[in-house]
Tab-separated table of C-alpha atoms in Angstrom:
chain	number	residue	atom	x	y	z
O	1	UNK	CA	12.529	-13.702	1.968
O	2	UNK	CA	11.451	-13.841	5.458
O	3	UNK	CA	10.909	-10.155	6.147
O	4	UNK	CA	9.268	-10.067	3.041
O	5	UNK	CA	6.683	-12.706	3.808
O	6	UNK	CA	6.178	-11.127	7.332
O	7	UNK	CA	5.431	-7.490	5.755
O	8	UNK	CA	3.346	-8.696	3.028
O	9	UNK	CA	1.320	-11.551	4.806
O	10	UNK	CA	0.357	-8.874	7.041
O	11	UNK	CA	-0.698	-6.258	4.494
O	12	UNK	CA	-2.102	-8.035	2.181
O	13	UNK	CA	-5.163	-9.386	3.383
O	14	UNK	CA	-6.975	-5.761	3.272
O	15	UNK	CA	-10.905	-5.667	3.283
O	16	UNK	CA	-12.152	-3.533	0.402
O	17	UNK	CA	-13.879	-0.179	2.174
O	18	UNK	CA	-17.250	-0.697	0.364
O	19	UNK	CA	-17.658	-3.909	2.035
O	20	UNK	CA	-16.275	-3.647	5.581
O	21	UNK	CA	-19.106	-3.812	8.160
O	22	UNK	CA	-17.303	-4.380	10.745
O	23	UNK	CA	-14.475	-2.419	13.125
O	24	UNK	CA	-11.863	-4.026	14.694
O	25	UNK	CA	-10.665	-3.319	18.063
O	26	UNK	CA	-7.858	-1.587	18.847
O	27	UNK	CA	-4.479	-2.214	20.450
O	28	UNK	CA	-1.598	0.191	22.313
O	29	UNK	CA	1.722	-0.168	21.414
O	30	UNK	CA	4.326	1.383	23.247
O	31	UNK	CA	2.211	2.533	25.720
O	32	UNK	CA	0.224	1.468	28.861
O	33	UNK	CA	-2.289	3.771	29.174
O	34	UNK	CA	-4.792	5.400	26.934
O	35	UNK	CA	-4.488	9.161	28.245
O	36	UNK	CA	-3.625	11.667	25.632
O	37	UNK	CA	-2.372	15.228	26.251
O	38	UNK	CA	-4.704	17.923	27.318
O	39	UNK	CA	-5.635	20.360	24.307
O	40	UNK	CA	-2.434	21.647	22.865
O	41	UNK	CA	-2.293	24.710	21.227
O	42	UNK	CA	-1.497	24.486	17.169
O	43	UNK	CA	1.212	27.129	17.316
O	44	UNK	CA	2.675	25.924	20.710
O	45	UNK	CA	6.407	25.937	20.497
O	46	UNK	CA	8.774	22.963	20.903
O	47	UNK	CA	9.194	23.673	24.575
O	48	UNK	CA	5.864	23.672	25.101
O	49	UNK	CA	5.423	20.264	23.262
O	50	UNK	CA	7.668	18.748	25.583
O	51	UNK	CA	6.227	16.483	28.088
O	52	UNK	CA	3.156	15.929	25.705
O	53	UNK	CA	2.125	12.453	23.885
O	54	UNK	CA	0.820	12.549	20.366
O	55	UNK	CA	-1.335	9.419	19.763
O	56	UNK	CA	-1.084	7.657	16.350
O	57	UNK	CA	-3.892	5.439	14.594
O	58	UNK	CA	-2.274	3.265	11.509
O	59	UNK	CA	-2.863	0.225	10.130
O	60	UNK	CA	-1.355	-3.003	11.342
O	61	UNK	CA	1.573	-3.522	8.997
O	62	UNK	CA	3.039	-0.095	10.503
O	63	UNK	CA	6.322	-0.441	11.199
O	64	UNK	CA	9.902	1.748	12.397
O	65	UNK	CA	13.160	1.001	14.309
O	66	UNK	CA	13.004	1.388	17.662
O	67	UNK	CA	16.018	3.312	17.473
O	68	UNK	CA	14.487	6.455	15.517
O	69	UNK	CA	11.170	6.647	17.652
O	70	UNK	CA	13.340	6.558	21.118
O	71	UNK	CA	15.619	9.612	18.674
O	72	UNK	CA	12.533	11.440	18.052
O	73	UNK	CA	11.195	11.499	21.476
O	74	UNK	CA	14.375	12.214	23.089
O	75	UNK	CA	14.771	15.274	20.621
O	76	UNK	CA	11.238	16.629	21.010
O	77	UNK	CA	10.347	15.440	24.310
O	78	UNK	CA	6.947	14.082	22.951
O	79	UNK	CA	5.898	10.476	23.693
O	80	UNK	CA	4.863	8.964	20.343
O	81	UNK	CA	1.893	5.885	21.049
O	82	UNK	CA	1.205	3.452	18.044
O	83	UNK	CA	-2.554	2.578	17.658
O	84	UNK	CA	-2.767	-0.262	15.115
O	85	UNK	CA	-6.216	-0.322	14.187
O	86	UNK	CA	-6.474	-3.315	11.888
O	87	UNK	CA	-5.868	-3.210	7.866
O	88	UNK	CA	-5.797	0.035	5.574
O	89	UNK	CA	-9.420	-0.790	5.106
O	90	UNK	CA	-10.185	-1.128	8.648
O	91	UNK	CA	-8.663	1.940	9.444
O	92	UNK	CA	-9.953	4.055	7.251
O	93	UNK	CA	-13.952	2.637	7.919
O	94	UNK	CA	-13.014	3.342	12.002
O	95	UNK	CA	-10.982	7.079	11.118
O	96	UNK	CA	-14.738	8.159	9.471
O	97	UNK	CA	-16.481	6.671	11.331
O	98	UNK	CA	-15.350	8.846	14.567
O	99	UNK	CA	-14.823	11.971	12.651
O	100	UNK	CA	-16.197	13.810	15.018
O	101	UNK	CA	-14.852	11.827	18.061
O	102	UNK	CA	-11.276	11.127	17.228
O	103	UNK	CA	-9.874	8.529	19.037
O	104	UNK	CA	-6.174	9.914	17.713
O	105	UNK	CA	-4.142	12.355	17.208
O	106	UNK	CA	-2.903	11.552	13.635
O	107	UNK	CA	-2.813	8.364	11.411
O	108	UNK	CA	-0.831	7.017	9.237
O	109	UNK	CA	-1.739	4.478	6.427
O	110	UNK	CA	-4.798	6.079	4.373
O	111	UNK	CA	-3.706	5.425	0.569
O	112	UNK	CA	-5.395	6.578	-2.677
O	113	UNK	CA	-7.749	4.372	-2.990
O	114	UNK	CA	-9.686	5.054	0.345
O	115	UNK	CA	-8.003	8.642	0.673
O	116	UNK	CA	-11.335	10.937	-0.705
O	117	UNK	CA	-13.825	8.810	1.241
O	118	UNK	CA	-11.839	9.735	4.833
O	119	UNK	CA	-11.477	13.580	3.594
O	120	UNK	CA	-15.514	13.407	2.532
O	121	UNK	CA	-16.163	12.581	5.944
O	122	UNK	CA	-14.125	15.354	7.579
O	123	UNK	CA	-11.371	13.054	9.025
O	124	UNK	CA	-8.479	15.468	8.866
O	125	UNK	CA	-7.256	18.985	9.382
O	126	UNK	CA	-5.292	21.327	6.780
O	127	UNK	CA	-1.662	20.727	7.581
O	128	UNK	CA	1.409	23.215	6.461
O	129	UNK	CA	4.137	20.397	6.507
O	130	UNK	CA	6.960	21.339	3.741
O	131	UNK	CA	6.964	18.112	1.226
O	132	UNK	CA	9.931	16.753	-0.704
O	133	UNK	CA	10.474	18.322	-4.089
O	134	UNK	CA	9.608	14.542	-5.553
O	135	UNK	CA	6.588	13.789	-2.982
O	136	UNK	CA	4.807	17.099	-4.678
O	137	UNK	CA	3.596	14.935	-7.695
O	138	UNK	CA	1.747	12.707	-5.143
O	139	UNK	CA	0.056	15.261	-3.278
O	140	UNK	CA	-3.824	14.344	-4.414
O	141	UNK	CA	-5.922	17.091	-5.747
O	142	UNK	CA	-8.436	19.409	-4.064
O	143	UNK	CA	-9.001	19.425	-0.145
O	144	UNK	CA	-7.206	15.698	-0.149
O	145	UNK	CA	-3.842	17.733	-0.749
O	146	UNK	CA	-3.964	20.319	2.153
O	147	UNK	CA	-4.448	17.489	4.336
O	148	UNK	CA	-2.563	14.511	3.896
O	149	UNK	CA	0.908	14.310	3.399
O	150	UNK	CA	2.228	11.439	1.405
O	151	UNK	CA	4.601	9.028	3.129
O	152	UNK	CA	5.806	6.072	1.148
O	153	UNK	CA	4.558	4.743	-2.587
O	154	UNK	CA	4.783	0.897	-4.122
O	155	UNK	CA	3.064	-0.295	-7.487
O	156	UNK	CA	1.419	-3.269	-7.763
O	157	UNK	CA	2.214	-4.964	-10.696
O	158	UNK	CA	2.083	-8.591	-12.549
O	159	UNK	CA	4.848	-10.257	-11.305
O	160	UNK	CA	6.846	-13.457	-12.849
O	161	UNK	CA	8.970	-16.385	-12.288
O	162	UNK	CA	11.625	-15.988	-14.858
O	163	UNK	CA	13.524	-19.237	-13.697
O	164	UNK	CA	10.195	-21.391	-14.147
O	165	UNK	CA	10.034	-19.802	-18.103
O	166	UNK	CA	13.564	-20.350	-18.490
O	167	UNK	CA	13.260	-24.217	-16.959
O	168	UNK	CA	10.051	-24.956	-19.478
O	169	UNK	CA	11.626	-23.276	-22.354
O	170	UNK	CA	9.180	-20.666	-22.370
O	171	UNK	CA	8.522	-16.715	-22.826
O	172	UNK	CA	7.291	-15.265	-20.323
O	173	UNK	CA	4.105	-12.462	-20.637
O	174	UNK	CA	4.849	-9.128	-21.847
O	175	UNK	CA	1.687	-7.312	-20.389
O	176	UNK	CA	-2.113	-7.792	-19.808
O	177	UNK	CA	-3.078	-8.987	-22.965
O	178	UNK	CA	-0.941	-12.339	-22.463
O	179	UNK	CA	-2.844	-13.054	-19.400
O	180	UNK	CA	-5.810	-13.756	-21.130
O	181	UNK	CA	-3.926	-15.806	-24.382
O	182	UNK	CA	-3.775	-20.008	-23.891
O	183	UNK	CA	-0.826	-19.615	-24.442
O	184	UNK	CA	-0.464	-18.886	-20.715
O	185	UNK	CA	-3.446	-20.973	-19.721
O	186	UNK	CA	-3.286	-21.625	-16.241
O	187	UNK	CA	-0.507	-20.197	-15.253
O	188	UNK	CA	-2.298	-17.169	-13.275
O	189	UNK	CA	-2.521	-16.319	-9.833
O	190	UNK	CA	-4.468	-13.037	-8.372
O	191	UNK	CA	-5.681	-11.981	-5.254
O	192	UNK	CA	-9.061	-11.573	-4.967
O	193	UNK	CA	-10.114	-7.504	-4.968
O	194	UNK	CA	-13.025	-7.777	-2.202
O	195	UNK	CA	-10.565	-9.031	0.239
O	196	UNK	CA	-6.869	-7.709	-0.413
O	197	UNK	CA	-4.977	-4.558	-1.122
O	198	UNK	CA	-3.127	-5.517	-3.677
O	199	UNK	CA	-6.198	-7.388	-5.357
O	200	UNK	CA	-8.152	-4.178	-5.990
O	201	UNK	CA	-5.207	-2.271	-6.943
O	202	UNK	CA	-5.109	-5.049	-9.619
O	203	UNK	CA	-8.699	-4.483	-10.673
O	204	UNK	CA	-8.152	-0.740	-10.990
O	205	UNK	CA	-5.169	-1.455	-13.028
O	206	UNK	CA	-7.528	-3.359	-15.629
O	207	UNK	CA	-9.972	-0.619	-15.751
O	208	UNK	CA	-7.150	2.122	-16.356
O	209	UNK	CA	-5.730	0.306	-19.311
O	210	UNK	CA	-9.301	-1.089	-20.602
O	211	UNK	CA	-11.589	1.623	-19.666
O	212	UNK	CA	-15.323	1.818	-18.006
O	213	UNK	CA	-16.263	-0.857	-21.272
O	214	UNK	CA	-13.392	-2.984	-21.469
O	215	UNK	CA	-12.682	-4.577	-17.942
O	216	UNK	CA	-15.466	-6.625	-17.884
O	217	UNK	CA	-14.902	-8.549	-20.870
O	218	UNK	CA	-11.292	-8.863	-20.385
O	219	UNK	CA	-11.872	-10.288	-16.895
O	220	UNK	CA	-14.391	-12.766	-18.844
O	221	UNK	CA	-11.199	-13.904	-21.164
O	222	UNK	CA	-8.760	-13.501	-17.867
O	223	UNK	CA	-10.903	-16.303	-15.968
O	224	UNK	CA	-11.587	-18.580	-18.899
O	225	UNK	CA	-7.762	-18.653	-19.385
O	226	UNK	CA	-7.895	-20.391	-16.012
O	227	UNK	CA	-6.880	-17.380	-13.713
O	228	UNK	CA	-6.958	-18.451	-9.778
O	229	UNK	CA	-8.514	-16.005	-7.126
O	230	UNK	CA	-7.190	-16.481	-3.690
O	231	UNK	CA	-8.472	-14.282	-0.413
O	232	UNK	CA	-5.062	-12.433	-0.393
O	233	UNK	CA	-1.590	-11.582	-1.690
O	234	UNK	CA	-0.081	-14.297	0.751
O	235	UNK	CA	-2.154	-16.929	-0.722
O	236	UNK	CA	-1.493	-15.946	-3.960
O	237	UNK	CA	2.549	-15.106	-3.511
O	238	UNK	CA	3.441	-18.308	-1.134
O	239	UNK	CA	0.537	-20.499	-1.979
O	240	UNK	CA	-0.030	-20.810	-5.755
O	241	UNK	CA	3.373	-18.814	-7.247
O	242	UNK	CA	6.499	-21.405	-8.160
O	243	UNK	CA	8.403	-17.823	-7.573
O	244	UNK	CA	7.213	-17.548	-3.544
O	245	UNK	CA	6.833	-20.948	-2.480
O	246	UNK	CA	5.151	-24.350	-3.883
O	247	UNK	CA	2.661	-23.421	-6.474
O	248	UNK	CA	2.405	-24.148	-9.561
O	249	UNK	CA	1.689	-20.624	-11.202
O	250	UNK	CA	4.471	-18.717	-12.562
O	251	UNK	CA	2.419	-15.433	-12.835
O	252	UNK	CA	0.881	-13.945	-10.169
O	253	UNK	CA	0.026	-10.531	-8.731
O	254	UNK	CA	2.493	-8.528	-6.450
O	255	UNK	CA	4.413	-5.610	-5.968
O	256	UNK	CA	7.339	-3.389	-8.016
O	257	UNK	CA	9.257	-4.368	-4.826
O	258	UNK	CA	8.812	-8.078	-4.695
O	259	UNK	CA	11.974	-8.845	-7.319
O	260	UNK	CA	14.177	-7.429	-4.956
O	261	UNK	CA	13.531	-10.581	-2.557
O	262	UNK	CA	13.939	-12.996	-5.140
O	263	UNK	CA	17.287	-12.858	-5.371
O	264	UNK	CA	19.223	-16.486	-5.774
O	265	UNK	CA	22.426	-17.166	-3.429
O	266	UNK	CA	24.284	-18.461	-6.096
O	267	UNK	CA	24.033	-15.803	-9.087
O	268	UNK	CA	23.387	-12.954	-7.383
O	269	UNK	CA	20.547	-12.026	-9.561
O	270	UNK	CA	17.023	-12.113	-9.303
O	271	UNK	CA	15.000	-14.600	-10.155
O	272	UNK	CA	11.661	-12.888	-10.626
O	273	UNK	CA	10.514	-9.781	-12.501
O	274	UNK	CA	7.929	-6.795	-12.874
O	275	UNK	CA	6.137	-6.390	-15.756
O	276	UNK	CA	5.840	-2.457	-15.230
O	277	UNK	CA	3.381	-1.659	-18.055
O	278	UNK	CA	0.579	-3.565	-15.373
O	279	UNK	CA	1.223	-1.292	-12.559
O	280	UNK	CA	-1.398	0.696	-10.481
O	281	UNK	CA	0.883	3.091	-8.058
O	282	UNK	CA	-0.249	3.123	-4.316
O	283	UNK	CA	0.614	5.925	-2.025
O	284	UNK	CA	0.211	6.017	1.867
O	285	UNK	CA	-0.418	9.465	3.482
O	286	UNK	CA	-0.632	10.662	6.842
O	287	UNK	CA	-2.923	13.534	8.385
O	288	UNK	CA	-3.264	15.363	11.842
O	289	UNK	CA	-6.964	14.519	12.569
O	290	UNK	CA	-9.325	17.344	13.029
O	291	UNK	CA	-9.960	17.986	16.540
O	292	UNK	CA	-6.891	15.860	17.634
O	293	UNK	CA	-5.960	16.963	21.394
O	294	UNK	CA	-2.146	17.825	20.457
O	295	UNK	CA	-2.358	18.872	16.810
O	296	UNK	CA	0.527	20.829	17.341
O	297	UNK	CA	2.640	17.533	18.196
O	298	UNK	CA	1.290	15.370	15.580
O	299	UNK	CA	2.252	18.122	12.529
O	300	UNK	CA	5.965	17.101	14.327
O	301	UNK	CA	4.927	13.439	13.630
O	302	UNK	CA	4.749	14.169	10.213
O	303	UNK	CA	7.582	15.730	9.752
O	304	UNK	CA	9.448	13.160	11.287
O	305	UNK	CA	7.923	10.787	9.056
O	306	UNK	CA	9.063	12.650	6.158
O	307	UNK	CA	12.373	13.223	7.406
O	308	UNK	CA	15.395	11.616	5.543
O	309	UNK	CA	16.227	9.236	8.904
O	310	UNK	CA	12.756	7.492	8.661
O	311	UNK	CA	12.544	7.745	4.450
O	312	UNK	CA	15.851	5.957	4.277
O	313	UNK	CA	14.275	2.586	6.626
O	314	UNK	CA	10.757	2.394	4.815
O	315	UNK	CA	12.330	0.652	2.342
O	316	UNK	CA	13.810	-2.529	4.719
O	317	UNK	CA	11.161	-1.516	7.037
O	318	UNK	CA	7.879	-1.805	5.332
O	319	UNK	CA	9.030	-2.752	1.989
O	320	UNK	CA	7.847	0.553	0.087
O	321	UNK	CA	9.948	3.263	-1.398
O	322	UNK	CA	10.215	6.497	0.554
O	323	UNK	CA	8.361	9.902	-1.436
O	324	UNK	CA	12.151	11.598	-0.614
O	325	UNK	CA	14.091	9.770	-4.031
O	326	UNK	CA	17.209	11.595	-2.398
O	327	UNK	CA	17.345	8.889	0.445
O	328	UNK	CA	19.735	5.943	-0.997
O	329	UNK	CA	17.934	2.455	-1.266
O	330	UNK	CA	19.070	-0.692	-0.192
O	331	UNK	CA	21.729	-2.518	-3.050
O	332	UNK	CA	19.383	-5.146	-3.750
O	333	UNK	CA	15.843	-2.719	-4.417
O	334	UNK	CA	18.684	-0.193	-6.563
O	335	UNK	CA	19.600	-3.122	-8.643
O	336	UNK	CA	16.065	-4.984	-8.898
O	337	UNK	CA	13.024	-2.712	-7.702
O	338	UNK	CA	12.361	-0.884	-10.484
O	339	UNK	CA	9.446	1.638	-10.409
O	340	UNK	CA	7.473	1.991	-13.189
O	341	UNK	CA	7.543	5.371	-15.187
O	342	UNK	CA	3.962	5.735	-16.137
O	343	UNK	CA	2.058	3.731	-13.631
O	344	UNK	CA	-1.749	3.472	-14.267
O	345	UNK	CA	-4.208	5.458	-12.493
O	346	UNK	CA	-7.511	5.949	-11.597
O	347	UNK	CA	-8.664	9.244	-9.964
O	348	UNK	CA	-9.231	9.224	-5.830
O	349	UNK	CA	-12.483	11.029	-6.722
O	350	UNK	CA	-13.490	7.996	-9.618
O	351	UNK	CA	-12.194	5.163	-7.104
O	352	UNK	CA	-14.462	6.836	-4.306
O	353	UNK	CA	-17.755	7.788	-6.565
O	354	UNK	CA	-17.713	3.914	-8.406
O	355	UNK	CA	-15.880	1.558	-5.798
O	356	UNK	CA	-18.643	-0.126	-4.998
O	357	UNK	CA	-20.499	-0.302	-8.255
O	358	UNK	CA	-16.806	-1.982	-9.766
O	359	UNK	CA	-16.668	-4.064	-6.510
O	360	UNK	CA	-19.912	-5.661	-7.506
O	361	UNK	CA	-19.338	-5.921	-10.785
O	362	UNK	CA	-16.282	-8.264	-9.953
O	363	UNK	CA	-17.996	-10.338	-7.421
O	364	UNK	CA	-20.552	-11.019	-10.146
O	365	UNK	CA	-18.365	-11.454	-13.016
O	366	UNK	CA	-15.738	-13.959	-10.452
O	367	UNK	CA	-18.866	-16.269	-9.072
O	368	UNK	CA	-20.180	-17.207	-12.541
């Protein structure tokens, strides 16, 4: 479970985008100076990469073995610099924010819930990277498509503690519905969805399955069933879930990939489950920005991001399937990190037009 907690406590705590009003600094990893390559032209060839360094802006939970950056820039002769630049939130508030002054040459990290704000404000360039046959379904729609390539997917979804139902000679939930019943009063933990990825992926989940006049008063029921809020997932997942740690919540909210690192010693199975009928799909692309001093080397970043070398370690390396399903997956996320077949969803155009207005709506409806 270590890695786990490490990835996760990291990610989780993600600002919601209609709320940041503030930028975090940035750091250089990999690299001691800040100099990137003189203009490169688009078309230059791979000889005439070589020698260059393509700058890359992602969030903080961006992660690859050494081993397959040092292969990549030994192959292309490029020197690849990781920018973290704070949570998906973060990023995304400091990518538009310097449209017209990037401060990279591509990022990484953008998913659909901030993806048509970043496009809006002119953040990226068209790119003519080849996709895997099964990353075509998450290409978004309209300008969004010809300009961000999607890199790695995960659902969030309710998650829960099958041992603790088993122990108190109880059913576990079946689906949103339960949530809300006394039956399972108390027993709920959530993230909260002004402060955490996986927290406003929840909330979008609720208004997919209970539409523009539903989600209100089912959060109503939700919280007078005794649901907890926490600031983020790791609060949630190690603080208040019996499955993660020493809480007393068998239910909480996590990821499709999270029963894959529940797995006990002595049975070899896993002792914690998805329900998939909750789960709202997120997808993290990657763009060449517009105006980025070596576009020509960062449309070879993404490429190498979508090659089969890097696909295969998202999974063990930031705990998300790869958009390539040819790439084998680890035994344990075969056998227990199930995707769901008909995630929910909520249009990048909807998220963008009424985050803010749904944002609000929640703070109001979770302060009562």
């Amino acid at each position: 479970m270590s890695h786990f907690a490490h990835r996760r406590a990291r990610r989780a705590s993600v600002l919601a985008l209609a709320l940041a009003t503030a930028l975090t600094g940035c750091s250089l990893i990999g690299s001691g100076d800040d100099d990137k390559s003189s203009d490169s032209d688009p078309s230059a060839s791979p000889e005439d990469l070589r020698g260059t360094s393509v700058v890359l802006a992602t969030h903080e939970s961006f992660s690859l073995p050494d081993e397959l950056v040092e292969q990549f820039e030994k192959d292309t002769g490029i020197t690849l610099k990781v920018r973290p630049s704070g949570d998906a939130g973060k990023l995304t508030t400091k990518l538009a924010l310097n449209a017209d002054n990037p401060f990279a040459d591509l990022a990484f990290g953008v998913d659909n819930t901030f993806a048509t704000r970043a496009v809006e404000a002119g953040v990226f360039a068209d790119h003519a990277v080849r996709l895997p046959g099964s990353a075509e379904e998450l290409r978004l729609d309209g300008a969004a498509g010809d300009q961000l390539v999607p890199v790695d997917q995960a659902s969030v979804c309710v998650n829960v503690d099958n041992a603790w139902f088993e122990k108190h000679d109880q059913l576990p939930p079946q689906g949103f519905d339960d949530l809300a019943d006394p039956a399972w009063r108390d027993l709920t933990a959530i993230p909260a969805a002004t402060t955490s990825s996986p927290g406003l992926a929840f909330l979008l989940a609720t208004i997919a399955e209970f539409g523009e006049d539903g989600w209100q008063g089912y959060w109503e029921r939700l919280l007078d069933n005794g649901a907890s809020l926490s600031p983020g997932w790791s609060e949630a997942y190690y603080g208040d879930f019996t499955g993660g740690g020493e809480g007393d919540r068998p239910i909480v909210v996590s990821y499709d990939t999270s029963p894959a690192f529940t797995i006990d010693e002595a049975s070899g199975e896993s002792t914690t489950s998805a329900l998939l009928n909750t789960c709202f799909r997120q997808v993290e692309y990657a763009g060449v920005l517009a105006g980025a001093d070596n576009p020509a080397g960062a449309a070879r970043v993404l490429e190498f991001l979508l090659s089969s070398e890097v696909q295969a370690a998202l999974p063990e390396q930031m705990y998300v399937f790869p958009v390539d399903d040819t790439v084998a997956l680890p035994d344990d996320w075969a056998k227990f990190a199930t995707q769901p077949d008909e995630p929910l969803q909520v249009s990048a155009d909807d998220i963008d037009e009424h985050r803010q207005e749904w944002l609000t709506t929640w703070t109001d409806l979770t302060s009562r």
